[in-house]
Short mmCIF file of C-alpha atoms in Angstrom, two decimals:
data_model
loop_
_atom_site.label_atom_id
_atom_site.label_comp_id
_atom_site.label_asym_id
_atom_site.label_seq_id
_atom_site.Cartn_x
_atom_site.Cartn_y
_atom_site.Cartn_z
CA UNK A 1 23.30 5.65 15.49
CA UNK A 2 24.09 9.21 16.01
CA UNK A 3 26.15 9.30 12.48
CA UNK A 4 22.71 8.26 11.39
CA UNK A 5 20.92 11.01 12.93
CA UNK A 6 18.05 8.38 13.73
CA UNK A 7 15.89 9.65 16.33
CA UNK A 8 15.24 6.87 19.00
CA UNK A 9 12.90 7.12 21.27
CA UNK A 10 13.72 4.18 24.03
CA UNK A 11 10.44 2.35 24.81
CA UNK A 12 8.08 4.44 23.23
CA UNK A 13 8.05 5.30 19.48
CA UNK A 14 4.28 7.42 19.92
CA UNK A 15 5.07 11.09 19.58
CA UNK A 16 2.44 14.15 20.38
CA UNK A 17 1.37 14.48 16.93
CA UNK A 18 -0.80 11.23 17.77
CA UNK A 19 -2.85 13.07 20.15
CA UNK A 20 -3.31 16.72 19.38
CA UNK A 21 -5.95 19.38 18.43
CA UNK A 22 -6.84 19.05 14.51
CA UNK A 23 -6.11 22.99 14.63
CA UNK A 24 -2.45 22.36 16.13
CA UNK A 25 -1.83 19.68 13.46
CA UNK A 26 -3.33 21.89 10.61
CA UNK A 27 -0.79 24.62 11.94
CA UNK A 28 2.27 22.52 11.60
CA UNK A 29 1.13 21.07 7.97
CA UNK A 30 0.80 24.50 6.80
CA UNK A 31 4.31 25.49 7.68
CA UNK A 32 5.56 22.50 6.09
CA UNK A 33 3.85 23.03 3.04
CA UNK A 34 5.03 26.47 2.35
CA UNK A 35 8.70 25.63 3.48
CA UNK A 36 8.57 22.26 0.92
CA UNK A 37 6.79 24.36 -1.99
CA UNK A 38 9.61 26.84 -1.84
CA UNK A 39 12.23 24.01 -1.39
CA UNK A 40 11.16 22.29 -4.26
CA UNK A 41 11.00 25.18 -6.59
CA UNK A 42 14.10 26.36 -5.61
CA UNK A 43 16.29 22.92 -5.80
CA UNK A 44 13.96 20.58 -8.19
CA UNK A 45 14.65 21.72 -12.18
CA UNK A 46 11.46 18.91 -12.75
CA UNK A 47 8.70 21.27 -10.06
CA UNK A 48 10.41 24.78 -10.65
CA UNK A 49 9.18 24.04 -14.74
CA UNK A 50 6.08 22.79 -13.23
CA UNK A 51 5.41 25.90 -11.04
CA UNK A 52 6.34 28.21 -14.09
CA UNK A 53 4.22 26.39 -16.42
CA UNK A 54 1.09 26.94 -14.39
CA UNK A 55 2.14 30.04 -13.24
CA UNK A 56 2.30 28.81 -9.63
CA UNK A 57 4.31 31.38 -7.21
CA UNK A 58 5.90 29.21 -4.57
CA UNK A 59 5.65 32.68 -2.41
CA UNK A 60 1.82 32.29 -3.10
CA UNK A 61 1.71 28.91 -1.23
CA UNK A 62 1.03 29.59 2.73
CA UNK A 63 -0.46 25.98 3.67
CA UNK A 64 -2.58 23.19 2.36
CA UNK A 65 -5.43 25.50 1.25
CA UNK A 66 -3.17 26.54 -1.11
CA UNK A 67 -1.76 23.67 -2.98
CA UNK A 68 -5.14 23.76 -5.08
CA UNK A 69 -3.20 25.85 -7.41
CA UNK A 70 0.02 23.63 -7.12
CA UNK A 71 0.05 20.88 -10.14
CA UNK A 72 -0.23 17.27 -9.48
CA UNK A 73 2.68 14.93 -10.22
CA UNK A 74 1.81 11.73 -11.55
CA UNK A 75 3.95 8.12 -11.87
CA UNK A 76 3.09 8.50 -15.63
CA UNK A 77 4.87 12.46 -15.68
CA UNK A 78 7.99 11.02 -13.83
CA UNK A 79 8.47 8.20 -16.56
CA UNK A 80 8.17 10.68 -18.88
CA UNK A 81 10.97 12.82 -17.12
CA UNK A 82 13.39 10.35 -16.17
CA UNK A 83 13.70 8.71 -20.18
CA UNK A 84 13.94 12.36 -21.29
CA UNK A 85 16.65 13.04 -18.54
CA UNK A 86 18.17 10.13 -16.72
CA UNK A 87 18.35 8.54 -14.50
CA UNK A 88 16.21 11.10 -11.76
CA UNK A 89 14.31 13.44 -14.67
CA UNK A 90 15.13 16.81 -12.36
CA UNK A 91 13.60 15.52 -9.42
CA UNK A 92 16.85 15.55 -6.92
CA UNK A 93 17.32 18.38 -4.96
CA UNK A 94 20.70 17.69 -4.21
CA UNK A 95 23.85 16.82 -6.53
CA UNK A 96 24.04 13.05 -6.94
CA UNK A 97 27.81 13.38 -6.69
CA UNK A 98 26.93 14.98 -3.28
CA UNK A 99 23.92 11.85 -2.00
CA UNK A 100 26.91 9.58 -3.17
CA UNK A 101 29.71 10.79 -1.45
CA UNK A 102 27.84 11.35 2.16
CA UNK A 103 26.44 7.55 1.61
CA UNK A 104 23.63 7.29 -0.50
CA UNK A 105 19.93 4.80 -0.40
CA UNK A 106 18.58 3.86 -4.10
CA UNK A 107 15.36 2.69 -4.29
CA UNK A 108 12.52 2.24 -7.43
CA UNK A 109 9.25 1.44 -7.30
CA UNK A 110 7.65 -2.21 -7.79
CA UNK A 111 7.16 -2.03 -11.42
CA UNK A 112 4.02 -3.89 -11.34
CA UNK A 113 2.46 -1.23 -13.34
CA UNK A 114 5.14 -0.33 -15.48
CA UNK A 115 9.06 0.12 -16.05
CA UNK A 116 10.39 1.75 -12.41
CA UNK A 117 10.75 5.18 -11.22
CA UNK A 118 14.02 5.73 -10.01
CA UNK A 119 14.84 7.47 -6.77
CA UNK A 120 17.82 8.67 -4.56
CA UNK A 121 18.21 10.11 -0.65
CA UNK A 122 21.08 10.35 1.91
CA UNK A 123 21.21 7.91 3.98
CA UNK A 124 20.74 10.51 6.56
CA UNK A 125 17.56 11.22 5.37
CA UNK A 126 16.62 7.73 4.46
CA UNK A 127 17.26 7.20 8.52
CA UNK A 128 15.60 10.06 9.60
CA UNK A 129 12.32 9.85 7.89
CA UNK A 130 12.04 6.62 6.35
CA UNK A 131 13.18 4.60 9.03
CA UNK A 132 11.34 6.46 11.89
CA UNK A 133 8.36 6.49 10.41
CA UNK A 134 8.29 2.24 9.47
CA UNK A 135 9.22 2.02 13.75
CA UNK A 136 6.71 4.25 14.79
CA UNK A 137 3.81 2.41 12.30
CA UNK A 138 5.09 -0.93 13.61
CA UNK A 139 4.63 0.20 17.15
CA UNK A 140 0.99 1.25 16.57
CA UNK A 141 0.19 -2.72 15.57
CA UNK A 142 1.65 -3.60 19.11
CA UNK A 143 5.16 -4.50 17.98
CA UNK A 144 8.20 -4.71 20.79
CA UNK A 145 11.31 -5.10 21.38
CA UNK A 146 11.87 -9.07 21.33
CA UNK A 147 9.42 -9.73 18.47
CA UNK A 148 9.99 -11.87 15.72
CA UNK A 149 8.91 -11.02 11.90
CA UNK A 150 8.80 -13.25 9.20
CA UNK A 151 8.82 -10.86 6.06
CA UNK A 152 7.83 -11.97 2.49
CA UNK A 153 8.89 -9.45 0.71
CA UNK A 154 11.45 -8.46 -1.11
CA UNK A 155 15.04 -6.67 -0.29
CA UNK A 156 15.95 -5.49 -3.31
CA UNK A 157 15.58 -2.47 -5.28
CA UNK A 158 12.14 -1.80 -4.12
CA UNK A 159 12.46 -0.15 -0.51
CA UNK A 160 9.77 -1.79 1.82
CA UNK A 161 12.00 -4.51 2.66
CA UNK A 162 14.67 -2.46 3.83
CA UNK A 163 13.08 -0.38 5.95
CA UNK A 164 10.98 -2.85 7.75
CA UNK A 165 14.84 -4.32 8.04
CA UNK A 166 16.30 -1.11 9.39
CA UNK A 167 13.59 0.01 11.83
CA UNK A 168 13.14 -3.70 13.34
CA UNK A 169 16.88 -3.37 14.44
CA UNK A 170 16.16 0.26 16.11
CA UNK A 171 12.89 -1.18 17.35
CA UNK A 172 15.16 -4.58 18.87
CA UNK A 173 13.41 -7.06 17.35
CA UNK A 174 13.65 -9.91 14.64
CA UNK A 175 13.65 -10.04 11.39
CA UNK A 176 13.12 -13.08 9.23
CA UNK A 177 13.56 -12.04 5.25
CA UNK A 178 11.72 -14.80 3.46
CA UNK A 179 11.12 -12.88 0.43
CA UNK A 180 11.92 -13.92 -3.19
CA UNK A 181 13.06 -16.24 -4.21
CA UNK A 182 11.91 -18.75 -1.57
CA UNK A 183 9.30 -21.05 -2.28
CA UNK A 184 6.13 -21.34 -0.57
CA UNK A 185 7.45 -24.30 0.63
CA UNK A 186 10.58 -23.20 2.03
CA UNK A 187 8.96 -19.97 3.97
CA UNK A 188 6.57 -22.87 5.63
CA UNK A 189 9.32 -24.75 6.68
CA UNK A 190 11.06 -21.50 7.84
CA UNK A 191 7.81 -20.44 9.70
CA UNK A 192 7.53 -23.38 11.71
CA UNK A 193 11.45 -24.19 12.88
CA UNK A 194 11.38 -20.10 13.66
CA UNK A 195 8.21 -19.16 14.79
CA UNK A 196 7.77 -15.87 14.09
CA UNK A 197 5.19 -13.62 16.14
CA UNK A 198 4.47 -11.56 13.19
CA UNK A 199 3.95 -12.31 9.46
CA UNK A 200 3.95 -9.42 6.44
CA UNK A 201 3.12 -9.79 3.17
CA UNK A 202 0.27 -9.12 0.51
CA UNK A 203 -3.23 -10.10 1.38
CA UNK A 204 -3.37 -12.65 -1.56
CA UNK A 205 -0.45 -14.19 -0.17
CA UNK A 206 -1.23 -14.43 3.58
CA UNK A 207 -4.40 -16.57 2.12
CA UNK A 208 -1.66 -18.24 -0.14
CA UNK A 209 0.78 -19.14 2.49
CA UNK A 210 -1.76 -20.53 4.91
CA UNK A 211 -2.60 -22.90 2.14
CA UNK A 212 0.30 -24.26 1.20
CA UNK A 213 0.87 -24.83 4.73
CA UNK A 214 -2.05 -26.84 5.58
CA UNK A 215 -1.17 -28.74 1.86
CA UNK A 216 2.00 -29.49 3.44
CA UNK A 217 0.86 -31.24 6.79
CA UNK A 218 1.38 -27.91 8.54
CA UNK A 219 -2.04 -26.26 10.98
CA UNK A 220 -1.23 -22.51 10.34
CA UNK A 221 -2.66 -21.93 13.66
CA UNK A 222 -0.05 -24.31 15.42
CA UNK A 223 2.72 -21.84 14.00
CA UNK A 224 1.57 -19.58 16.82
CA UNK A 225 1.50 -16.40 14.63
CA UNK A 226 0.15 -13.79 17.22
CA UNK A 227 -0.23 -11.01 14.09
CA UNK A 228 -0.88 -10.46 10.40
CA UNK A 229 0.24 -6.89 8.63
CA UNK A 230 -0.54 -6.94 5.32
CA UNK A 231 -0.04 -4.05 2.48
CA UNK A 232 0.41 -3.90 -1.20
CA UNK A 233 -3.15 -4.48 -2.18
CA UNK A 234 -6.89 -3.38 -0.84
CA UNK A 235 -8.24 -5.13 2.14
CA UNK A 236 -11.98 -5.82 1.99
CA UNK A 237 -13.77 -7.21 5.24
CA UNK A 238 -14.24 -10.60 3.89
CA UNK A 239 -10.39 -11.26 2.83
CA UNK A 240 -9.49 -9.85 6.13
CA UNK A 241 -11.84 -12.24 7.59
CA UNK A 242 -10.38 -14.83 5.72
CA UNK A 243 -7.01 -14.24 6.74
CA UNK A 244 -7.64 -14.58 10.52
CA UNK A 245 -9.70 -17.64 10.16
CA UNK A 246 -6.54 -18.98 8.58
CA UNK A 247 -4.10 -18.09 10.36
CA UNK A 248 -6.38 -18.19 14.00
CA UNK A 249 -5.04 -14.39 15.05
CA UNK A 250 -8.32 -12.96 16.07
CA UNK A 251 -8.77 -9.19 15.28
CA UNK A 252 -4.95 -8.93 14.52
CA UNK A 253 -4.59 -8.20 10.99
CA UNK A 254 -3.67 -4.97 10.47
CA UNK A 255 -3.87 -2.76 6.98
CA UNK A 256 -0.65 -1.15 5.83
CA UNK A 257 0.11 1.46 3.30
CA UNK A 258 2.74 2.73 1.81
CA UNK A 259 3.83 4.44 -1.55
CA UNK A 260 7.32 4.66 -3.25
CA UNK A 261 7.07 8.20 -4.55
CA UNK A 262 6.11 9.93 -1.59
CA UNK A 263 9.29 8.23 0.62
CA UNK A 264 7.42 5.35 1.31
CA UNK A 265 4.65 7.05 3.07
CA UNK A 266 3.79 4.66 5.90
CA UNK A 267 0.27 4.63 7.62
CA UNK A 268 -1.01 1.52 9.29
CA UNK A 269 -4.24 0.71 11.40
CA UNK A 270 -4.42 0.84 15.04
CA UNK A 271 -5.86 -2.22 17.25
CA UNK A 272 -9.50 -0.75 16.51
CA UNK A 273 -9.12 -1.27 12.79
CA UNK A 274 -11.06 1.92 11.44
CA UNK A 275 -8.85 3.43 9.08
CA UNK A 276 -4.87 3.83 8.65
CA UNK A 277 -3.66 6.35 11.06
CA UNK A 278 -1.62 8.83 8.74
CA UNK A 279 1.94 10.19 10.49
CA UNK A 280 0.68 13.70 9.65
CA UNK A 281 4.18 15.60 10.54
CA UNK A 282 5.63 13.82 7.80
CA UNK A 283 3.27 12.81 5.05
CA UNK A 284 -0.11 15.08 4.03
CA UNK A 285 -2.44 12.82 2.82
CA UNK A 286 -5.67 14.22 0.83
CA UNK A 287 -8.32 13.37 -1.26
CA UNK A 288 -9.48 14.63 -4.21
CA UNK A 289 -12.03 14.46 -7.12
CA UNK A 290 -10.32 11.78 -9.52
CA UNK A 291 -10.85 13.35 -12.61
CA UNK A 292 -10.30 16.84 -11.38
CA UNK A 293 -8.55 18.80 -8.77
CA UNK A 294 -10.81 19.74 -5.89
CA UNK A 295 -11.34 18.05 -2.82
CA UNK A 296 -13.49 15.96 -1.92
CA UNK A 297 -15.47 15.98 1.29
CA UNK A 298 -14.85 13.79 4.70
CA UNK A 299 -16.02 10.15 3.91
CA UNK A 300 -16.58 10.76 0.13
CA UNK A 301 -14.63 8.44 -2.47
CA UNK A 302 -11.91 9.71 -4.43
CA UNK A 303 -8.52 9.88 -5.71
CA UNK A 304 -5.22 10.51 -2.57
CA UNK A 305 -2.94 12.73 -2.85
CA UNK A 306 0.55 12.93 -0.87
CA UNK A 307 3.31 15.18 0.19
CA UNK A 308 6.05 14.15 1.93
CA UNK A 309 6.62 16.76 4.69
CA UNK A 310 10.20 16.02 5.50
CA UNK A 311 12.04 15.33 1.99
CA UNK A 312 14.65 17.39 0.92
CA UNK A 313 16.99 14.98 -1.36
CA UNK A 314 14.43 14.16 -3.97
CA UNK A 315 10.93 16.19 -4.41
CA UNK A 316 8.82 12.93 -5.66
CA UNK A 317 6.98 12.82 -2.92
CA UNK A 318 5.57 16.49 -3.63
CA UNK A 319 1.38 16.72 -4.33
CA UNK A 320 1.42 13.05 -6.00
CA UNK A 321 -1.42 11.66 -7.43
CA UNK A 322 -1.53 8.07 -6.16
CA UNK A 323 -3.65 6.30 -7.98
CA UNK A 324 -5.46 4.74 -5.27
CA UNK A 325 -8.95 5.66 -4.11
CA UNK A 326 -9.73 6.05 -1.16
CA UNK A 327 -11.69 7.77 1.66
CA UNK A 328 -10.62 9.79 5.10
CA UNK A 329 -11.96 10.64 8.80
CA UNK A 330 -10.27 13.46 10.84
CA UNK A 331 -12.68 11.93 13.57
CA UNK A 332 -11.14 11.02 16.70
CA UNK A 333 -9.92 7.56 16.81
CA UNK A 334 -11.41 4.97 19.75
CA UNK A 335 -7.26 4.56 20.21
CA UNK A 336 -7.48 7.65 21.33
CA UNK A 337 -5.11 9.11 18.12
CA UNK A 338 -6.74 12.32 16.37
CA UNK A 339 -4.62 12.03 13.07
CA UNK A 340 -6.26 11.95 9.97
CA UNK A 341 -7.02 8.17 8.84
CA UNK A 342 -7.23 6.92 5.72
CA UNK A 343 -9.55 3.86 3.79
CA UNK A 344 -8.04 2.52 0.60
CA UNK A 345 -10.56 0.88 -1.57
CA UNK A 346 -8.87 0.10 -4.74
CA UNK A 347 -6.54 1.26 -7.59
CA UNK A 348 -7.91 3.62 -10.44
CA UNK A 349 -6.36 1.43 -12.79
CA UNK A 350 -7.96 -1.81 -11.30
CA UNK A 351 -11.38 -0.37 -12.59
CA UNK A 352 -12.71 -1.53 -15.39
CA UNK A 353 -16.26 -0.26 -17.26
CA UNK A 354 -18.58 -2.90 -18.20
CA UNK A 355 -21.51 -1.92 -19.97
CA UNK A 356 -21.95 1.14 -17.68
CA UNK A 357 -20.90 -0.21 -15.00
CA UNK A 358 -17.94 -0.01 -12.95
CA UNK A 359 -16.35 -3.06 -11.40
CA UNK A 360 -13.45 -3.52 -9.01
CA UNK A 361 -11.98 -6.25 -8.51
CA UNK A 362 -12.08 -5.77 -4.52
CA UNK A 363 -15.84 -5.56 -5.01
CA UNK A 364 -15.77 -9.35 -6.72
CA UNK A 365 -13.73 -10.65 -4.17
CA UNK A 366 -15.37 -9.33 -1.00
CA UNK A 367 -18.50 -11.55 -2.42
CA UNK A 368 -16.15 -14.58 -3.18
CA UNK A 369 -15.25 -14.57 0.34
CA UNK A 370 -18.30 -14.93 1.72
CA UNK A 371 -19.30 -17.75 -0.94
CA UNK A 372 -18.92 -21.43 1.42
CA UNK A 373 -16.88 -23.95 -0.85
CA UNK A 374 -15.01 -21.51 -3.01
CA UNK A 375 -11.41 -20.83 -2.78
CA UNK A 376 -9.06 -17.99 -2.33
CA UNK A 377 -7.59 -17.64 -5.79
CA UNK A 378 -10.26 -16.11 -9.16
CA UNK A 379 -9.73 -14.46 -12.15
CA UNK A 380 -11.44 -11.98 -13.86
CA UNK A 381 -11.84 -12.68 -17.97
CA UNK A 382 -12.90 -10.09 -20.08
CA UNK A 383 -14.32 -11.29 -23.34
CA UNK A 384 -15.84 -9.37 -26.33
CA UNK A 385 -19.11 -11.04 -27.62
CA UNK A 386 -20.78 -9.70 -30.78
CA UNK A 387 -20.47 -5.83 -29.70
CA UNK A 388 -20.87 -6.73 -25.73
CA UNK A 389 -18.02 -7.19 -23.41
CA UNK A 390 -18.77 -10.23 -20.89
CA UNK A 391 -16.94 -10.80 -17.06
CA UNK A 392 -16.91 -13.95 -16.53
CA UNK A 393 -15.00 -15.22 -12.82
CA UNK A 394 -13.02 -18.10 -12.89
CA UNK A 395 -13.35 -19.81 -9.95
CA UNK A 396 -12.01 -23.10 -8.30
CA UNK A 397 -14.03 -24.98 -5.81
CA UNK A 398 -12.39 -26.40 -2.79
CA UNK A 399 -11.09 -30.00 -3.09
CA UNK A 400 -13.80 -31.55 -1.45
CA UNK A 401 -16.88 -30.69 -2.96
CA UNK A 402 -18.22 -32.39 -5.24
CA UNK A 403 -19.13 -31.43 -8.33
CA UNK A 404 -23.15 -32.04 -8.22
CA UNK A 405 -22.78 -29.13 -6.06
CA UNK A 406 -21.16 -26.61 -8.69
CA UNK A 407 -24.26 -25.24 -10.46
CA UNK A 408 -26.28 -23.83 -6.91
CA UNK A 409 -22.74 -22.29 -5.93
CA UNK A 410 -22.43 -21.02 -9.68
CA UNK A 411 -26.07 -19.55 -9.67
CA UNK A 412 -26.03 -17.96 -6.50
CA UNK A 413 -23.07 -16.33 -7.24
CA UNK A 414 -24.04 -14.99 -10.33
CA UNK A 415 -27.37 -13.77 -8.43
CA UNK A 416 -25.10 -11.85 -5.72
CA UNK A 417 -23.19 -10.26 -8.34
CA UNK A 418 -25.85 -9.40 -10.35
CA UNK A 419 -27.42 -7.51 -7.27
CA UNK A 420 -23.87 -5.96 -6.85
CA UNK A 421 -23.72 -4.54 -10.18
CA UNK A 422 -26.74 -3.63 -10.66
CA UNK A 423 -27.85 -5.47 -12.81
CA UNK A 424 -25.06 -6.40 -14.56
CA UNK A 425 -24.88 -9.86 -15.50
CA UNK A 426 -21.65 -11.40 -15.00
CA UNK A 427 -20.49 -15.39 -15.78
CA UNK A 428 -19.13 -17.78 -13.04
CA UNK A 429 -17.43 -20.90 -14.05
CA UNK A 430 -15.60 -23.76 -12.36
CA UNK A 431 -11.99 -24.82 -12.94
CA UNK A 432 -10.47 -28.07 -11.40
CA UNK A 433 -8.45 -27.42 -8.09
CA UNK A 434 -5.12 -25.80 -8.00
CA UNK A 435 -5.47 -24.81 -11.56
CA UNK A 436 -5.06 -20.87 -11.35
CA UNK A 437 -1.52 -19.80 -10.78
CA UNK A 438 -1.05 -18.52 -6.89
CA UNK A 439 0.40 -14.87 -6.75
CA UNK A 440 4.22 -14.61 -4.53
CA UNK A 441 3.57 -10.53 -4.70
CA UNK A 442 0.85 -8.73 -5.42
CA UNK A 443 -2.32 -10.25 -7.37
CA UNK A 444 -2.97 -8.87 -10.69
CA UNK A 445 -6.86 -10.95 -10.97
CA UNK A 446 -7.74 -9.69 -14.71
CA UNK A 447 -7.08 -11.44 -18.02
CA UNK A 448 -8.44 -9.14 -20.79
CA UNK A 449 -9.16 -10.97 -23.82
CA UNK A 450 -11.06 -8.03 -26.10
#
């Protein structure tokens, strides 16, 4: 462990950060700010063109204040850098013949959205950040030593798996990997000869899993899973819902983000379920204006941004642009935590404009879950008609009701989305039971036909 230089923390993985004075934690992020704008410039060929190009001094940059003058990274920019210079596009900080010969971790991210970005650490640093950071977030949902996981997703390239892996064994507990290329099936099976305490995955697939169990003679709630933690994709109140009606855990489904770029940046909710408490030594998380640069104020939408605090190898995690939208509270916690917490709402990609109007998917399914008789699974269709687009939700019903039924469900549901949207009129239609195809990972809902 030592060789590792993991920092273990024997029955308690909290840490003083949790609980201090927003002025104390402000004064450490501002140190670590100017030490990693100076570290990247200095190391990183990709940020030191960056800082030149805008003519950015990293002398100039004294704390967070002053990365408002730094330029954003983006997924799209690294891409760009990493076919134009393989594999790493200037990012490492450190000679790969260097990471390789003191024992290197390779991760990428999901390529959902894309072909992967490629990244390298130590395994040194992989341990000391990474890893501590996945213990200390499990230990906020009321993980211990003895606990069991089931997790459904991957270990491969893509890193959550691995760390989950890694900080369960410093944490002394369980780990069940059930990820691809199990069926859902299988992981039933698995779930009920092991019975796990704990199940990760994606939202869409918690409600997915809990269905093919009951399909196959299995009562999720007999599996005695005690907690849900879910990441991967926005959690609206009514899928939440959802997923402890199905699996019978109560208030015990707990929010989880994390982000490739920006070393896996791990924030999960507390037991009062008010935000994801951000580890603010090692990630600064902040939101901006998503079509410009400023910030935006406490409990208004807009775009997060993260640096990685503690990353030294590779400088990806340096003022990212996410992607994701999202909201934050430097109010105290109930918990009794102070950090910063953090709301995600949905992915600036997921939007799409519809006559006007902007629609999220999370939007359309926080109404589908609180529609009686509908199931878990919808699409989104995008159609061109004449010189109108059209949304119409595809929808199946649950096995038992009958169809005489379909057209008040269909009409009220196009009345609650109309009232959503504004006005916006938007098409519901029926599709025979088990027709759309269930999601393993995360749930991409729209078909675009224009």
């Amino acid at each position: 462990m030592d060789k590792r230089n993991v920092t273990t923390h024997p029955g308690n993985w909290s840490r003083w950060i949790d609980t201090a004075d927003r002025k104390r934690i402000r004064a450490v992020q501002d140190q670590k700010v100017s030490r990693q704008a100076r570290w990247v410039y200095t190391n990183s060929s990709y940020w030191r063109e960056k800082f030149d190009e805008a003519n950015c001094l990293p002398s100039a940059i004294s704390g967070v204040d002053d990365l408002t003058a730094v330029p954003f990274a983006t997924k799209a920019e690294y891409r760009t850098a990493q076919s134009e210079r393989p594999p790493y596009g200037g990012l490492l900080c450190r000679s790969r013949e260097d990471l390789y010969e003191s024992g290197a971790f390779v991760w990428e991210t999901s390529g959902t959205t894309g072909e992967p970005v490629q990244f390298l650490c130590s395994q040194n640093e992989y341990f000391r950040v990474d890893v501590e950071a996945t213990c200390r977030i499990l230990w906020t949902t009321g993980l211990r030593p003895g606990d069991t996981v089931a997790m459904f997703w991957p270990l491969t390239l893509w890193a959550v798996g691995h760390g989950i892996v890694d900080a369960a064994r410093e944490l002394g507990m369980t780990v069940f990997p059930l990820g691809p290329s199990y069926s859902s099936e299988y992981r039933v099976e698995k779930l009920a000869a092991y019975q796990p305490s704990t199940i990760m995955t994606t939202p869409s697939y918690a409600l997915r899993l809990a269905e093919v169990a009951s399909e196959n003679g299995f009562d999720p709630h007999a599996l005695d899973v005690e907690r849900v933690i879910v990441s991967g994709e926005p959690l609206p109140d009514g899928t939440r819902t959802a997923i402890a009606e199905a699996w019978g855990v109560s208030e015990r489904v707990f929010n989880y983000y994390g982000l490739s770029e920006a070393f896996n940046c791990r924030s999960i909710e507390c037991e009062e379920h008010d935000g994801m408490h951000v580890l603010e030594d090692l990630y600064l998380c902040q939101v901006v204006d998503p079509d410009g640069r400023d910030p935006v104020s406490e409990g208004e939408t807009g775009e997060l941004v993260v640096t990685a605090l503690e990353q030294r190898d590779i400088a990806s995690g340096f003022h990212y642009r996410t992607g994701d939208l999202a909201r934050f509270t430097d109010d105290p916690c109930a918990c009794g935590r102070t950090t910063r917490r953090i709301k995600i709402e949905s992915r600036k990609d997921d939007m799409k404009t519809i006559r006007g109007v902007n629609v999220f998917p999370q939007a359309i399914e926080s109404i589908i879950r609180k529609t009686d008789s509908v199931a878990d699974e919808f699409r989104l269709v995008l159609e061109q008609v004449g010189s109108l687009d059209r949304l119409t939700v595809v929808l199946e019903p649950e096995a038992d009701l009958s169809e005489e039924h379909y057209e008040s469900i269909q009409d009220q549901l196009e009345r609650d989305f109309e009232k959503a949207f504004g006005g916006l009129t938007v098409m519901v239609e029926f599709v025979a039971p088990e027709t759309l195809e269930r999601f393993d990972f995360k749930a991409d809902r729209w078909v675009d036909k224009r």
